[in-house]
Short mmCIF file of C-alpha atoms in Angstrom, two decimals:
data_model
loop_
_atom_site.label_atom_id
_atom_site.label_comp_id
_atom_site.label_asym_id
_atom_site.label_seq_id
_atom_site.Cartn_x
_atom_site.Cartn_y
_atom_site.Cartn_z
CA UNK A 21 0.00 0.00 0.00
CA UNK A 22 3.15 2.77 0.98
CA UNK A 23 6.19 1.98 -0.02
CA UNK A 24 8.95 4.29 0.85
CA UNK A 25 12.35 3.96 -0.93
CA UNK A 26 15.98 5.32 0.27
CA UNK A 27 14.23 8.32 1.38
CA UNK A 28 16.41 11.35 2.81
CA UNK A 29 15.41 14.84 4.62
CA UNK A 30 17.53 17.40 5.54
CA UNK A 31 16.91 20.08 7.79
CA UNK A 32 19.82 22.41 6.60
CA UNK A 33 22.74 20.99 7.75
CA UNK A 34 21.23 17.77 9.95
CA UNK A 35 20.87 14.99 7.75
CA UNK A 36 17.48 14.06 9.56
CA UNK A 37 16.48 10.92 7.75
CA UNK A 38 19.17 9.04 5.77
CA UNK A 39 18.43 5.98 3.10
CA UNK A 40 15.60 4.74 4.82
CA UNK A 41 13.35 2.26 3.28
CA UNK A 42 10.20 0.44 4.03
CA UNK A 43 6.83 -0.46 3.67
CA UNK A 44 3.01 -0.37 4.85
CA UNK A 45 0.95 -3.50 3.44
CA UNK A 46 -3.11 -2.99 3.37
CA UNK A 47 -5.03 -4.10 6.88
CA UNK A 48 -1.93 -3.82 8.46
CA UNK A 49 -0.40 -2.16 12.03
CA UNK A 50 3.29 -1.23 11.37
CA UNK A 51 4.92 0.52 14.50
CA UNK A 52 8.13 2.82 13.88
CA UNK A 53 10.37 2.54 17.13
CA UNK A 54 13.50 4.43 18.43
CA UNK A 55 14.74 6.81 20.77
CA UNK A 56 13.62 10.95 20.49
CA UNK A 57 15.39 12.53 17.44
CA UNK A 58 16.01 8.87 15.72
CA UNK A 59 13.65 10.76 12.64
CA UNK A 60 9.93 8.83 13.00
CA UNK A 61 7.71 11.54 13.37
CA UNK A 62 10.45 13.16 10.29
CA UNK A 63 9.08 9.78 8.44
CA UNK A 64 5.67 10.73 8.66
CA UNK A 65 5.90 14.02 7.92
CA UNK A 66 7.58 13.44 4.90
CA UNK A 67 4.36 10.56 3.68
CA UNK A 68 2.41 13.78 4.36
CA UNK A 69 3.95 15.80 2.32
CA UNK A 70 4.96 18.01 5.30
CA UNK A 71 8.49 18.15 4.49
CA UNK A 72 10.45 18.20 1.52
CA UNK A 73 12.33 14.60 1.19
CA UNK A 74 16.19 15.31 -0.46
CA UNK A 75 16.28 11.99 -1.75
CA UNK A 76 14.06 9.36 -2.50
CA UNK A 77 10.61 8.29 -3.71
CA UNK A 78 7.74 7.52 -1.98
CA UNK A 79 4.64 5.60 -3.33
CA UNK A 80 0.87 5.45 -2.01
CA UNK A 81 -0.57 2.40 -4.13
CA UNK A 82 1.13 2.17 -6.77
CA UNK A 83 1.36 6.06 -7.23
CA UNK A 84 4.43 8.33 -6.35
CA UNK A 85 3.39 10.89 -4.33
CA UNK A 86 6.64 12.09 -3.15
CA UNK A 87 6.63 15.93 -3.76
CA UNK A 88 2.27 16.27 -3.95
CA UNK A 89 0.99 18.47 -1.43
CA UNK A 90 -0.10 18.00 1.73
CA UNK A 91 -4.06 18.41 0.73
CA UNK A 92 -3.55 16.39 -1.94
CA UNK A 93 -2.14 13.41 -0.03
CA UNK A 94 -5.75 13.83 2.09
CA UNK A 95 -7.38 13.59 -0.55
CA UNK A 96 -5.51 9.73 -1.95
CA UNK A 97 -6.25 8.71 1.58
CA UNK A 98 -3.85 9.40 3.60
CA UNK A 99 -4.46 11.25 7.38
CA UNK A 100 -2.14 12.06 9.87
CA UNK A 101 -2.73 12.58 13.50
CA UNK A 102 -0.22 15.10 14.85
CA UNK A 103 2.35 14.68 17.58
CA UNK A 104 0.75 17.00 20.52
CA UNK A 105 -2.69 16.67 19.13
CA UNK A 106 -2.98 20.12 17.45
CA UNK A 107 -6.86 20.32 18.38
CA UNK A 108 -8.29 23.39 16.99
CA UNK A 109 -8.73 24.98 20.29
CA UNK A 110 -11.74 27.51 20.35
CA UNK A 111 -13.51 25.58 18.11
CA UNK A 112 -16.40 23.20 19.54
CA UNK A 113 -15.66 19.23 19.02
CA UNK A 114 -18.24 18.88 16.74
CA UNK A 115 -16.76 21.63 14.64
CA UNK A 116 -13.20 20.13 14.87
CA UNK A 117 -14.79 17.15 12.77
CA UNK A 118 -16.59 18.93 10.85
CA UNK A 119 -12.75 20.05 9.80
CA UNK A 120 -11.37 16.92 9.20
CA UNK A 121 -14.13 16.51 6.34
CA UNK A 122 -13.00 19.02 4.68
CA UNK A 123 -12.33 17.38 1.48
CA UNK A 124 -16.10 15.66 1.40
CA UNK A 125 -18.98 17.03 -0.30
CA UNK A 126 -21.37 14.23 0.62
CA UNK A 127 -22.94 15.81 3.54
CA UNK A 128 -25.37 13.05 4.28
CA UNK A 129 -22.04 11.24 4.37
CA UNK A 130 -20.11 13.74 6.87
CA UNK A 131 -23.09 13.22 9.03
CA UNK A 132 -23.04 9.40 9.47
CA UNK A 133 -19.29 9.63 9.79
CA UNK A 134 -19.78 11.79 12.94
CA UNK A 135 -22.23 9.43 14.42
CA UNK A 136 -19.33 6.66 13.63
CA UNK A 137 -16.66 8.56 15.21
CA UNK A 138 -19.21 9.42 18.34
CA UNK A 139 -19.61 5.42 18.57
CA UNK A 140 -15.93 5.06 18.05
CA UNK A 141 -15.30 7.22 21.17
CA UNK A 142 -18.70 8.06 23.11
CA UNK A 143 -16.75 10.72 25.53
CA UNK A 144 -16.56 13.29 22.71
CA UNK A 145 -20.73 12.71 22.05
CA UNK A 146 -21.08 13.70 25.38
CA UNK A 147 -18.92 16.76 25.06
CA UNK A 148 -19.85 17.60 21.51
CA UNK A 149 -20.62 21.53 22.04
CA UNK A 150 -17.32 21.74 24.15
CA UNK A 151 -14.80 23.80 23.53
CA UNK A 152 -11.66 21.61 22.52
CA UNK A 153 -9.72 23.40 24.76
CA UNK A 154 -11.59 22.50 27.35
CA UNK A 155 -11.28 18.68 26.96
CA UNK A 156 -8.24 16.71 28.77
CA UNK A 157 -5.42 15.17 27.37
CA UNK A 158 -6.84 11.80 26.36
CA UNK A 159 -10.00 13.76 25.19
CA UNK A 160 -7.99 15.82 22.70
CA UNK A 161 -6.06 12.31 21.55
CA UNK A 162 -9.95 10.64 20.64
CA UNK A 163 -10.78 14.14 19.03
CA UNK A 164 -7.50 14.43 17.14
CA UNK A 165 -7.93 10.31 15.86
CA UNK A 166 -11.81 11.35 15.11
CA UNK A 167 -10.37 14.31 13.06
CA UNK A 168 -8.22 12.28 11.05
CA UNK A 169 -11.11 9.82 10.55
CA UNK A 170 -13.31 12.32 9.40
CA UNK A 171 -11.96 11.95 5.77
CA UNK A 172 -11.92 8.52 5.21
CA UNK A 173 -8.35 7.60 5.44
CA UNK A 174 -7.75 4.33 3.93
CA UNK A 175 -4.01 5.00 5.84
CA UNK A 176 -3.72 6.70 9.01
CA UNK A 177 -0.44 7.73 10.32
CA UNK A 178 -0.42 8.23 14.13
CA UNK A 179 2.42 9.91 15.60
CA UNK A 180 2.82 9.79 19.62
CA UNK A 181 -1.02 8.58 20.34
CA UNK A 182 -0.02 7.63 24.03
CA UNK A 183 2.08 10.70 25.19
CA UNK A 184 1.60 12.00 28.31
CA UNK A 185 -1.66 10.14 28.70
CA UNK A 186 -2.53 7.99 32.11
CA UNK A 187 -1.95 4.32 31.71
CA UNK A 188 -5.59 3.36 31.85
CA UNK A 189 -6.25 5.64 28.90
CA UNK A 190 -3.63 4.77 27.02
CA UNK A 191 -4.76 1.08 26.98
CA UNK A 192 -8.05 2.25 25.53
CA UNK A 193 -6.27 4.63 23.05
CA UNK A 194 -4.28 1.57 21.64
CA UNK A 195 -7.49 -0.74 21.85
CA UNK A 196 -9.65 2.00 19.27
CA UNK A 197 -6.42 2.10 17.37
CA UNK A 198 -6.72 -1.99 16.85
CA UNK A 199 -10.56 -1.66 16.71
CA UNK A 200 -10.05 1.03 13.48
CA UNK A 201 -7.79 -1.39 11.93
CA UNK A 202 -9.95 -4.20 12.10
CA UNK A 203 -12.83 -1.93 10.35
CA UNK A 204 -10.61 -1.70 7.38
CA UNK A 205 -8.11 1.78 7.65
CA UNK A 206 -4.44 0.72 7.56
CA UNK A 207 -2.66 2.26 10.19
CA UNK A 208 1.34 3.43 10.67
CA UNK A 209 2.24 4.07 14.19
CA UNK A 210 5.00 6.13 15.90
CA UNK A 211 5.03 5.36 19.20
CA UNK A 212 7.70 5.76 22.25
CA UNK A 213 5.81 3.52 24.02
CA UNK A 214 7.62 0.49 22.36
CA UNK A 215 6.33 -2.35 24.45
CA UNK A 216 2.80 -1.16 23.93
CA UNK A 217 3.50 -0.13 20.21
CA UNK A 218 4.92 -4.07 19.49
CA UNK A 219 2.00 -5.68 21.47
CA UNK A 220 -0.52 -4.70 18.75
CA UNK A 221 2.10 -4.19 15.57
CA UNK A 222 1.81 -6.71 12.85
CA UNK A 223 5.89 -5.50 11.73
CA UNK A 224 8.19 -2.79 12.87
CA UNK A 225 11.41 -1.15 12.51
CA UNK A 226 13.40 0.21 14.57
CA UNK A 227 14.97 4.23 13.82
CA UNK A 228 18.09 5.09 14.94
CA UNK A 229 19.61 8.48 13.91
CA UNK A 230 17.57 8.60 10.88
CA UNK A 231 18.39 5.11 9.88
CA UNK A 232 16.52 1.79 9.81
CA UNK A 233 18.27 -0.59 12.10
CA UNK A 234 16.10 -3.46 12.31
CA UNK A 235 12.97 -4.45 11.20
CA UNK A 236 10.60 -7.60 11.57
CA UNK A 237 7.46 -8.99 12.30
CA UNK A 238 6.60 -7.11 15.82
CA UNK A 239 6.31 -10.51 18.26
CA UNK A 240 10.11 -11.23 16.90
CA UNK A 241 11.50 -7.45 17.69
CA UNK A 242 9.33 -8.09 20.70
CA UNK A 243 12.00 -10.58 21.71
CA UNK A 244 14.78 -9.58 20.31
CA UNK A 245 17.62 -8.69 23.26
CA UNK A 246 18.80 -5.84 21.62
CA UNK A 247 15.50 -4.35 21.22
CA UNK A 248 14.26 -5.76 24.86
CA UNK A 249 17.96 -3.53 26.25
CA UNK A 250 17.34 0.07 24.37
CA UNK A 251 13.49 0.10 24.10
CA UNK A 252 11.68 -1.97 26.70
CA UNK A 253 13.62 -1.12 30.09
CA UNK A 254 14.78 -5.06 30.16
#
């Protein structure tokens, strides 16, 4: 479905991604791993369209959509859910999916997508008229995920979904995650939270200063020593 191909980004003079290769198959969870700075959330950015690869080519099935803009990679079904969230802030929930449709016309179809997304995560039904602002942390994570929803994404790229979220609602975060996959959107994860990231992965690999290190089905990286050492506190 994505296949990226000795892709490089620069940021002037820091070579932030270097070579790196690798690929997203349909229906499936693929979890990018490493340490802050190793050049994930760079990764996604650069699917996005965000920032300029140096070197490189970059394919969304079948098609190269290496240097398209960022709207226009919406549009072939691609979504990305920001590190931090990136809520609209004075804007009401309701309005803040009304956003992410912004590419749809069909607005009989906009409308059952909200009821979806309000099934997908009930909290943000109840606080529909809210301010986004006003919601918590893990509130803003289901409204950012509902966002990127909101435009039927046959690939949605998550970046961070867990950070500084409690434990109980990061479970739930990385259950709706599986529960969206198994409705039929592809997902690519970036995700500090290795041991959580592997546990629902279908492959991985591993970043380390803009390179990919290792890579495997998750359950085997999972295992592997090295990975258990740097990424899993073992």
């Amino acid at each position: 479905m994505l296949e990226i191909e000795n892709l490089s980004v620069n940021y002037k003079a820091i070579k932030a991604l270097l070579n790196i290769s690798c690929r997203v198959d349909q229906g499936e969870i693929v979890a990018l791993i490493g340490a802050n700075g190793a050049g994930k959330t760079t990764t996604l950015n650069a699917i996005s369209g965000i920032v300029p690869p140096a070197a490189g080519k970059i394919s969304f099935e079948g098609e190269e959509i290496t240097r398209m803009s960022p709207h226009k990679i919406v549009m072939k079904g691609i979504s990305q859910v920001p590190e931090g969230r990136r809520v609209f802030a004075k804007m009401s929930v309701l309005e803040n999916l009304e956003m992410g449709a912004y590419i749809r016309s069909d607005k009989k179809g906009i409308v059952a997508e909200i009821d979806r997304i309000f099934q997908l995560f009930p909290r943000l039904a109840e606080r529909r008229k809210q301010l986004a602002k006003t919601l918590s942390g893990g509130e803003q994570q289901m409204l950012a995920m509902g966002r990127a929803l909101m435009s039927r994404p046959r690939l949605i790229l998550l970046d961070e979904p867990s950070m500084g979220l409690a434990p109980m609602l990061v479970e739930k975060i990385f259950e709706i995650i599986q529960e969206i996959n198994r409705e039929g959107t592809t997902v690519m994860l970036v995700e500090q939270n290795a041991h959580m990231a592997l546990s629902i992965a279908h492959r991985a690999y591993v970043l380390e200063t803009g390179e990919v290190v290792l890579q495997g089905p998750a359950a085997e990286l999972a295992a592997n020593p090295e990975v258990r050492k740097a990424y899993l506190g073992e």
